[in-house]
Amino acid sequence: MTSSPRPLLNRRLAAFGTTIFAEMSALALRTGSINLGQGFPDTDGPEEVREAAVRALRDGRGNQYPPGPGVPELRAAVAAHQQRRYGLSLDPDTEVLVTAGATEAIAAALLALVEPGDEVVALEPYYDSYAACVAMAGGRRVPVTLRPQGGRFRLDLDELRDAVTDRTRLLLINTPHNPTGTVLTREELTAIAELAVERDLLVVTDEVYEHLVFDGAEHVPLATFPGMRERTVTISSAGKTFSFTGWKVGWVTASPELVTAVRSAKQYLTYVSAGPFQYAVAEALALPESYFTGFRDDLRAKRDVLVAGLEEAGFSVYRPSGTYFVTADIRPLGESDGIAFCRALPERAGVVAIPTAVFYDHREAGAPFVRFAFCKQRPVLREAARRLKGMGDAKGAGGR
Ligand SMILES: *Cc1c(COP(=O)(O)O)cnc(C)c1O
């Protein structure tokens, strides 16, 4: 008998108790704050896509277990989308796998491809599920820090090279990047691709924000670079592109061998999911180009409202080229600890943000940065901006 009871949560997950989003959302609720923490839109996606889901439900399509790889209509729509937008030819029967959101795709890819002890090189700050999934797979994460320079967060190519060792199994990439809003440039992507080929690495790339790029920035899938088609697992999802984050329809595209490997893990995670929604997302992917440009332009305008508000409130802002998020530096406000700042912000200003330090292994590198989501209605963003601007006046008064 040991004197202290064995902890319930296993060692692999011990560091991942509750997410920052749970803490901040509870704080938002308790204080009646505007929640710009979690990245979900406060308006639903296109009505015709919602109707397509209703039709599928009523017509009895997908109400029972859909096929393991996903319904053929959706796999065909994903393949057509990759061909149309990026010139990538995929066999919908062997090179597309439908998952329960990008989240399951990430988990299945890492569980399938990582051997205990393997190193996974990931860009930090990283999306929160990466660290937990690498841990569940028994891998070791090796962060490469994106650092602000010239108004954007950049990848240091030397740092990336130095991070790769003989134990490195794969590179876990995310572009457009959450939380920094950076879109990796062609130059950065070329270097990643060259490194992967040179060191014979697999690449798992999370491209869920592929449609959400602004100001002429271009999303280029890693799979389109020379030598990458056969070593890249590309992940995307309907949640962000179509504003249906609750539907949890995602997909993997890769070579037949990689899809088969990822599917081996996926079939024992959820097996299948979201039957009727899969049919609706197949229709969504075939929407005319005007939907995609319209949504992007609307989101860019929302970004501009929030960025202007944050600048007026005294933050130093990294104007994002993509995603739902803007990262701001709190040092011009005389602050340096983003975690303390975000814990106090709801009382101080009635707004919730997320400290990005929690997405770093090198916490000090992320200490002064906080992330705000702008995928909200304009009046909400304007009110948040107004509250943040009044933050100084209300200090100590507990009001807003
Ligand atoms: C939202 C998000 C996901 C999860 O996508 P789901 O389809 O909702 O599972 C994955 N990666 C990144 C970077 C995200 O922001």
Tab-separated table of C-alpha atoms in Angstrom, residues 55-397:
chain	number	residue	atom	x	y	z
A	55	ARG	CA	-33.775	17.541	-45.472
A	56	ALA	CA	-31.235	14.787	-44.863
A	57	LEU	CA	-32.735	14.100	-41.428
A	58	ARG	CA	-36.280	13.987	-42.822
A	59	ASP	CA	-35.305	11.840	-45.814
A	60	GLY	CA	-33.597	9.363	-43.529
A	61	ARG	CA	-30.135	9.957	-44.960
A	62	GLY	CA	-27.448	9.429	-42.352
A	63	ASN	CA	-29.755	8.634	-39.453
A	64	GLN	CA	-28.091	5.242	-39.150
A	65	TYR	CA	-24.344	4.575	-39.129
A	66	PRO	CA	-22.889	6.132	-42.260
A	67	PRO	CA	-20.007	4.333	-44.042
A	68	GLY	CA	-16.742	4.275	-42.044
A	69	PRO	CA	-14.790	6.581	-44.392
A	70	GLY	CA	-17.725	9.023	-44.626
A	71	VAL	CA	-20.689	9.288	-46.986
A	72	PRO	CA	-19.662	9.125	-50.673
A	73	GLU	CA	-21.301	12.493	-51.417
A	74	LEU	CA	-19.086	14.274	-48.902
A	75	ARG	CA	-15.903	12.463	-49.906
A	76	ALA	CA	-16.591	13.416	-53.525
A	77	ALA	CA	-17.272	17.039	-52.500
A	78	VAL	CA	-14.003	17.224	-50.534
A	79	ALA	CA	-12.034	15.814	-53.479
A	80	ALA	CA	-13.734	18.261	-55.881
A	81	HIS	CA	-12.953	21.164	-53.524
A	82	GLN	CA	-9.252	20.254	-53.329
A	83	GLN	CA	-9.101	19.918	-57.118
A	84	ARG	CA	-10.938	23.163	-57.834
A	85	ARG	CA	-9.089	25.330	-55.337
A	86	TYR	CA	-5.615	23.842	-55.234
A	87	GLY	CA	-5.269	21.547	-58.238
A	88	LEU	CA	-4.840	18.551	-55.927
A	89	SER	CA	-6.244	15.331	-57.415
A	90	LEU	CA	-7.596	12.919	-54.815
A	91	ASP	CA	-9.371	9.621	-55.121
A	92	PRO	CA	-12.500	10.114	-52.992
A	93	ASP	CA	-12.599	6.381	-52.204
A	94	THR	CA	-9.059	5.968	-50.906
A	95	GLU	CA	-7.674	9.422	-50.183
A	96	VAL	CA	-10.450	11.121	-48.194
A	97	LEU	CA	-11.596	10.253	-44.675
A	98	VAL	CA	-14.459	12.016	-42.883
A	99	THR	CA	-13.916	12.602	-39.144
A	100	ALA	CA	-15.739	14.031	-36.120
A	101	GLY	CA	-14.380	17.506	-36.731
A	102	ALA	CA	-10.752	18.407	-37.208
A	103	THR	CA	-10.293	17.547	-33.547
A	104	GLU	CA	-10.765	13.844	-34.161
A	105	ALA	CA	-8.655	14.013	-37.299
A	106	ILE	CA	-5.756	15.437	-35.277
A	107	ALA	CA	-6.170	12.807	-32.560
A	108	ALA	CA	-6.474	9.922	-35.015
A	109	ALA	CA	-3.487	11.087	-37.074
A	110	LEU	CA	-1.236	11.365	-34.028
A	111	LEU	CA	-2.450	8.125	-32.432
A	112	ALA	CA	-1.919	6.316	-35.725
A	113	LEU	CA	1.451	7.725	-36.745
A	114	VAL	CA	3.352	8.373	-33.507
A	115	GLU	CA	5.227	5.611	-31.670
A	116	PRO	CA	5.898	6.154	-27.934
A	117	GLY	CA	9.077	8.203	-27.658
A	118	ASP	CA	8.777	9.749	-31.111
A	119	GLU	CA	9.281	13.481	-31.304
A	120	VAL	CA	6.629	15.706	-32.817
A	121	VAL	CA	7.756	19.166	-33.847
A	122	ALA	CA	4.924	21.690	-33.510
A	123	LEU	CA	4.674	25.451	-33.869
A	124	GLU	CA	4.018	27.205	-30.583
A	125	PRO	CA	1.757	28.785	-29.513
A	126	TYR	CA	-0.281	25.756	-30.544
A	127	TYR	CA	-3.925	24.800	-30.740
A	128	ASP	CA	-4.682	23.266	-27.362
A	129	SER	CA	-5.517	19.739	-28.479
A	130	TYR	CA	-2.089	19.187	-30.089
A	131	ALA	CA	-0.187	18.877	-26.837
A	132	ALA	CA	-2.772	16.562	-25.296
A	133	CYS	CA	-2.942	14.333	-28.385
A	134	VAL	CA	0.833	14.060	-28.675
A	135	ALA	CA	0.840	13.060	-24.990
A	136	MET	CA	-1.948	10.492	-25.473
A	137	ALA	CA	0.066	8.981	-28.322
A	138	GLY	CA	3.083	8.755	-26.000
A	139	GLY	CA	5.069	11.173	-28.139
A	140	ARG	CA	7.265	14.031	-27.066
A	141	ARG	CA	6.430	17.471	-28.346
A	142	VAL	CA	9.203	19.740	-29.492
A	143	PRO	CA	8.014	23.322	-29.837
A	144	VAL	CA	9.297	25.815	-32.372
A	145	THR	CA	8.294	29.306	-31.326
A	146	LEU	CA	6.609	31.724	-33.712
A	147	ARG	CA	8.051	35.123	-32.847
A	148	PRO	CA	6.648	38.560	-33.586
A	149	GLN	CA	8.709	40.479	-36.084
A	150	GLY	CA	7.702	43.234	-38.460
A	151	GLY	CA	4.056	43.131	-37.407
A	152	ARG	CA	3.479	39.396	-37.742
A	153	PHE	CA	4.399	36.167	-36.020
A	154	ARG	CA	7.136	34.474	-38.036
A	155	LEU	CA	8.643	31.047	-38.249
A	156	ASP	CA	12.388	31.030	-37.582
A	157	LEU	CA	13.638	28.563	-40.186
A	158	ASP	CA	16.914	27.894	-38.380
A	159	GLU	CA	15.037	27.133	-35.185
A	160	LEU	CA	12.836	24.735	-37.119
A	161	ARG	CA	15.852	22.947	-38.611
A	162	ASP	CA	17.502	22.678	-35.208
A	163	ALA	CA	14.362	21.155	-33.702
A	164	VAL	CA	14.516	18.118	-35.990
A	165	THR	CA	16.494	15.173	-34.644
A	166	ASP	CA	16.827	11.481	-35.501
A	167	ARG	CA	13.847	10.871	-33.241
A	168	THR	CA	11.545	13.268	-35.090
A	169	ARG	CA	8.595	11.444	-36.608
A	170	LEU	CA	6.492	14.292	-37.872
A	171	LEU	CA	5.976	18.002	-38.200
A	172	LEU	CA	2.637	19.259	-36.937
A	173	ILE	CA	1.842	22.468	-38.799
A	174	ASN	CA	-1.110	24.845	-38.597
A	175	THR	CA	-1.764	27.539	-41.195
A	176	PRO	CA	-3.641	29.899	-41.100
A	177	HIS	CA	-2.452	29.791	-37.520
A	178	ASN	CA	-4.523	29.830	-34.364
A	179	PRO	CA	-3.934	31.738	-32.060
A	180	THR	CA	-1.569	34.212	-33.773
A	181	GLY	CA	-3.610	34.800	-36.947
A	182	THR	CA	-0.471	34.411	-39.011
A	183	VAL	CA	-0.614	32.799	-42.469
A	184	LEU	CA	2.622	31.024	-43.295
A	185	THR	CA	4.222	32.487	-46.398
A	186	ARG	CA	5.258	30.566	-49.490
A	187	GLU	CA	8.856	30.980	-48.358
A	188	GLU	CA	8.154	29.513	-44.918
A	189	LEU	CA	6.143	26.654	-46.403
A	190	THR	CA	8.842	25.902	-48.960
A	191	ALA	CA	11.379	25.602	-46.158
A	192	ILE	CA	9.089	23.291	-44.167
A	193	ALA	CA	8.538	21.117	-47.248
A	194	GLU	CA	12.255	20.963	-48.074
A	195	LEU	CA	13.074	19.989	-44.511
A	196	ALA	CA	10.390	17.273	-44.483
A	197	VAL	CA	11.711	15.787	-47.717
A	198	GLU	CA	15.357	16.045	-46.673
A	199	ARG	CA	14.747	14.374	-43.292
A	200	ASP	CA	12.032	12.030	-44.577
A	201	LEU	CA	9.386	13.273	-42.139
A	202	LEU	CA	5.642	12.992	-42.174
A	203	VAL	CA	3.692	16.252	-41.963
A	204	VAL	CA	0.302	16.687	-40.363
A	205	THR	CA	-1.133	20.044	-41.364
A	206	ASP	CA	-4.201	21.625	-39.796
A	207	GLU	CA	-5.763	23.921	-42.388
A	208	VAL	CA	-9.216	24.505	-40.866
A	209	TYR	CA	-8.935	28.251	-41.591
A	210	GLU	CA	-8.027	27.708	-45.249
A	211	HIS	CA	-10.847	29.988	-46.434
A	212	LEU	CA	-10.352	32.707	-43.833
A	213	VAL	CA	-7.450	34.759	-45.170
A	214	PHE	CA	-7.398	38.538	-45.596
A	215	ASP	CA	-5.638	41.395	-47.359
A	216	GLY	CA	-4.331	39.350	-50.249
A	217	ALA	CA	-2.636	36.747	-48.059
A	218	GLU	CA	-2.739	33.364	-49.737
A	219	HIS	CA	-3.354	29.970	-48.196
A	220	VAL	CA	-1.156	27.391	-49.910
A	221	PRO	CA	-1.675	23.791	-48.773
A	222	LEU	CA	1.553	22.052	-47.801
A	223	ALA	CA	0.473	19.041	-49.863
A	224	THR	CA	0.983	21.072	-53.058
A	225	PHE	CA	4.754	21.483	-52.546
A	226	PRO	CA	7.217	19.155	-54.301
A	227	GLY	CA	7.606	15.820	-52.537
A	228	MET	CA	4.785	16.565	-50.085
A	229	ARG	CA	1.760	14.878	-51.623
A	230	GLU	CA	2.771	11.430	-50.339
A	231	ARG	CA	3.994	12.473	-46.880
A	232	THR	CA	1.313	14.974	-45.831
A	233	VAL	CA	-1.878	14.435	-43.860
A	234	THR	CA	-4.071	17.472	-44.542
A	235	ILE	CA	-6.847	18.245	-42.082
A	236	SER	CA	-9.788	20.570	-42.539
A	237	SER	CA	-13.307	20.998	-41.250
A	238	ALA	CA	-16.692	22.527	-41.969
A	239	GLY	CA	-16.961	24.201	-38.571
A	240	LYS	CA	-14.996	27.365	-39.238
A	241	THR	CA	-15.623	27.713	-42.978
A	242	PHE	CA	-19.406	27.430	-42.719
A	243	SER	CA	-20.067	28.692	-39.167
A	244	PHE	CA	-21.425	25.383	-37.906
A	245	THR	CA	-18.888	24.563	-35.223
A	246	GLY	CA	-21.403	22.330	-33.420
A	247	TRP	CA	-21.769	19.931	-36.335
A	248	LYS	CA	-18.280	18.504	-35.990
A	249	VAL	CA	-17.704	17.440	-39.561
A	250	GLY	CA	-14.048	17.325	-40.514
A	251	TRP	CA	-11.889	15.449	-42.967
A	252	VAL	CA	-8.454	14.114	-43.711
A	253	THR	CA	-6.939	14.052	-47.189
A	254	ALA	CA	-3.738	12.093	-47.818
A	255	SER	CA	-2.271	9.180	-49.747
A	256	PRO	CA	-4.159	5.868	-49.509
A	257	GLU	CA	-1.492	4.498	-47.127
A	258	LEU	CA	-1.757	7.464	-44.765
A	259	VAL	CA	-5.558	7.535	-44.912
A	260	THR	CA	-5.628	3.823	-44.086
A	261	ALA	CA	-3.340	4.411	-41.105
A	262	VAL	CA	-5.395	7.330	-39.761
A	263	ARG	CA	-8.582	5.373	-40.296
A	264	SER	CA	-7.208	2.517	-38.177
A	265	ALA	CA	-7.264	4.865	-35.167
A	266	LYS	CA	-10.412	6.754	-36.162
A	267	GLN	CA	-12.550	3.628	-36.401
A	268	TYR	CA	-12.028	2.961	-32.684
A	269	LEU	CA	-12.479	6.568	-31.559
A	270	THR	CA	-15.909	7.517	-32.911
A	271	TYR	CA	-16.237	4.913	-35.692
A	272	VAL	CA	-18.563	7.354	-37.521
A	273	SER	CA	-20.381	10.589	-36.701
A	274	ALA	CA	-22.728	13.355	-37.833
A	275	GLY	CA	-24.541	11.307	-40.523
A	276	PRO	CA	-27.108	13.849	-41.767
A	277	PHE	CA	-24.666	16.747	-41.380
A	278	GLN	CA	-22.252	15.032	-43.741
A	279	TYR	CA	-24.795	15.379	-46.563
A	280	ALA	CA	-25.332	19.030	-45.699
A	281	VAL	CA	-21.600	19.757	-45.693
A	282	ALA	CA	-21.292	18.082	-49.099
A	283	GLU	CA	-23.726	20.729	-50.381
A	284	ALA	CA	-21.915	23.496	-48.503
A	285	LEU	CA	-18.597	22.681	-50.163
A	286	ALA	CA	-20.291	23.124	-53.535
A	287	LEU	CA	-21.598	26.628	-52.710
A	288	PRO	CA	-20.649	29.260	-55.281
A	289	GLU	CA	-17.415	31.164	-54.809
A	290	SER	CA	-19.481	34.206	-53.743
A	291	TYR	CA	-20.272	32.481	-50.436
A	292	PHE	CA	-16.598	32.020	-49.587
A	293	THR	CA	-15.559	35.543	-50.587
A	294	GLY	CA	-18.617	37.071	-48.890
A	295	PHE	CA	-17.927	35.284	-45.606
A	296	ARG	CA	-14.266	36.211	-45.736
A	297	ASP	CA	-14.994	39.878	-46.456
A	298	ASP	CA	-17.515	40.042	-43.635
A	299	LEU	CA	-15.001	38.511	-41.255
A	300	ARG	CA	-12.293	40.924	-42.383
A	301	ALA	CA	-14.597	43.850	-41.625
A	302	LYS	CA	-15.226	42.406	-38.155
A	303	ARG	CA	-11.500	42.023	-37.665
A	304	ASP	CA	-11.069	45.682	-38.524
A	305	VAL	CA	-13.680	46.743	-35.953
A	306	LEU	CA	-11.937	44.787	-33.199
A	307	VAL	CA	-8.393	45.743	-34.211
A	308	ALA	CA	-9.321	49.438	-34.227
A	309	GLY	CA	-10.995	49.065	-30.828
A	310	LEU	CA	-8.004	47.298	-29.317
A	311	GLU	CA	-5.611	49.904	-30.662
A	312	GLU	CA	-7.755	52.696	-29.256
A	313	ALA	CA	-7.785	50.931	-25.905
A	314	GLY	CA	-3.990	51.019	-25.924
A	315	PHE	CA	-3.022	47.481	-26.898
A	316	SER	CA	-0.332	46.855	-29.452
A	317	VAL	CA	-2.037	44.687	-32.051
A	318	TYR	CA	-0.772	42.108	-34.532
A	319	ARG	CA	-3.223	42.497	-37.392
A	320	PRO	CA	-4.052	38.908	-38.367
A	321	SER	CA	-3.894	37.765	-41.998
A	322	GLY	CA	-6.259	34.893	-41.278
A	323	THR	CA	-8.410	32.943	-38.781
A	324	TYR	CA	-10.995	34.158	-36.253
A	325	PHE	CA	-8.413	35.644	-33.887
A	326	VAL	CA	-6.312	38.677	-33.144
A	327	THR	CA	-3.333	38.620	-30.799
A	328	ALA	CA	-2.579	41.749	-28.795
A	329	ASP	CA	0.385	42.738	-26.656
A	330	ILE	CA	-0.537	44.127	-23.229
A	331	ARG	CA	2.806	45.758	-22.464
A	332	PRO	CA	1.790	49.219	-23.733
A	333	LEU	CA	-0.897	49.099	-21.003
A	334	GLY	CA	1.822	48.680	-18.400
A	335	GLU	CA	1.039	44.979	-17.989
A	336	SER	CA	3.259	41.963	-18.604
A	337	ASP	CA	1.428	38.867	-17.354
A	338	GLY	CA	-1.308	37.866	-19.795
A	339	ILE	CA	-2.719	35.198	-17.494
A	340	ALA	CA	-3.233	37.622	-14.615
A	341	PHE	CA	-4.506	40.237	-17.057
A	342	CYS	CA	-7.137	37.893	-18.536
A	343	ARG	CA	-8.266	36.724	-15.089
A	344	ALA	CA	-8.834	40.354	-14.089
A	345	LEU	CA	-10.247	41.624	-17.378
A	346	PRO	CA	-13.871	40.465	-16.878
A	347	GLU	CA	-14.164	42.458	-13.630
A	348	ARG	CA	-12.196	45.332	-15.008
A	349	ALA	CA	-13.835	45.720	-18.397
A	350	GLY	CA	-16.560	43.119	-18.857
A	351	VAL	CA	-14.670	41.356	-21.634
A	352	VAL	CA	-13.133	37.896	-21.764
A	353	ALA	CA	-9.929	37.146	-23.691
A	354	ILE	CA	-7.557	34.189	-23.625
A	355	PRO	CA	-3.924	34.460	-22.467
A	356	THR	CA	-1.876	32.788	-25.172
A	357	ALA	CA	0.874	31.832	-22.694
A	358	VAL	CA	-1.155	28.690	-22.001
A	359	PHE	CA	-0.472	27.566	-25.594
A	360	TYR	CA	3.318	27.698	-25.169
A	361	ASP	CA	5.847	25.388	-23.589
A	362	HIS	CA	8.106	28.429	-23.341
A	363	ARG	CA	5.541	30.361	-21.337
A	364	GLU	CA	7.770	33.410	-21.059
A	365	ALA	CA	7.704	33.775	-24.867
A	366	GLY	CA	3.929	34.142	-24.754
A	367	ALA	CA	3.541	35.975	-21.452
A	368	PRO	CA	2.439	39.393	-22.754
A	369	PHE	CA	0.038	38.177	-25.440
A	370	VAL	CA	-3.723	37.788	-25.265
A	371	ARG	CA	-6.088	36.493	-27.906
A	372	PHE	CA	-9.468	37.963	-28.827
A	373	ALA	CA	-11.981	36.319	-31.194
A	374	PHE	CA	-13.666	38.560	-33.779
A	375	CYS	CA	-16.141	36.025	-35.230
A	376	LYS	CA	-18.940	37.943	-33.472
A	377	GLN	CA	-21.617	40.367	-34.603
A	378	ARG	CA	-20.398	43.894	-35.173
A	379	PRO	CA	-22.460	45.498	-32.361
A	380	VAL	CA	-20.939	42.965	-29.958
A	381	LEU	CA	-17.428	43.861	-31.129
A	382	ARG	CA	-18.179	47.590	-30.897
A	383	GLU	CA	-19.499	47.191	-27.366
A	384	ALA	CA	-16.419	45.156	-26.420
A	385	ALA	CA	-14.226	47.900	-27.865
A	386	ARG	CA	-16.141	50.532	-25.908
A	387	ARG	CA	-15.714	48.582	-22.682
A	388	LEU	CA	-12.007	48.013	-23.269
A	389	LYS	CA	-11.465	51.684	-23.963
A	390	GLY	CA	-13.149	52.532	-20.674
A	391	MET	CA	-11.012	49.967	-18.878
A	392	GLY	CA	-8.659	52.565	-17.447
A	393	ASP	CA	-11.481	54.785	-16.113
A	394	ALA	CA	-13.256	51.865	-14.472
A	395	LYS	CA	-10.100	50.563	-12.861
A	396	GLY	CA	-10.722	49.929	-9.205
A	397	ALA	CA	-14.351	50.971	-9.544
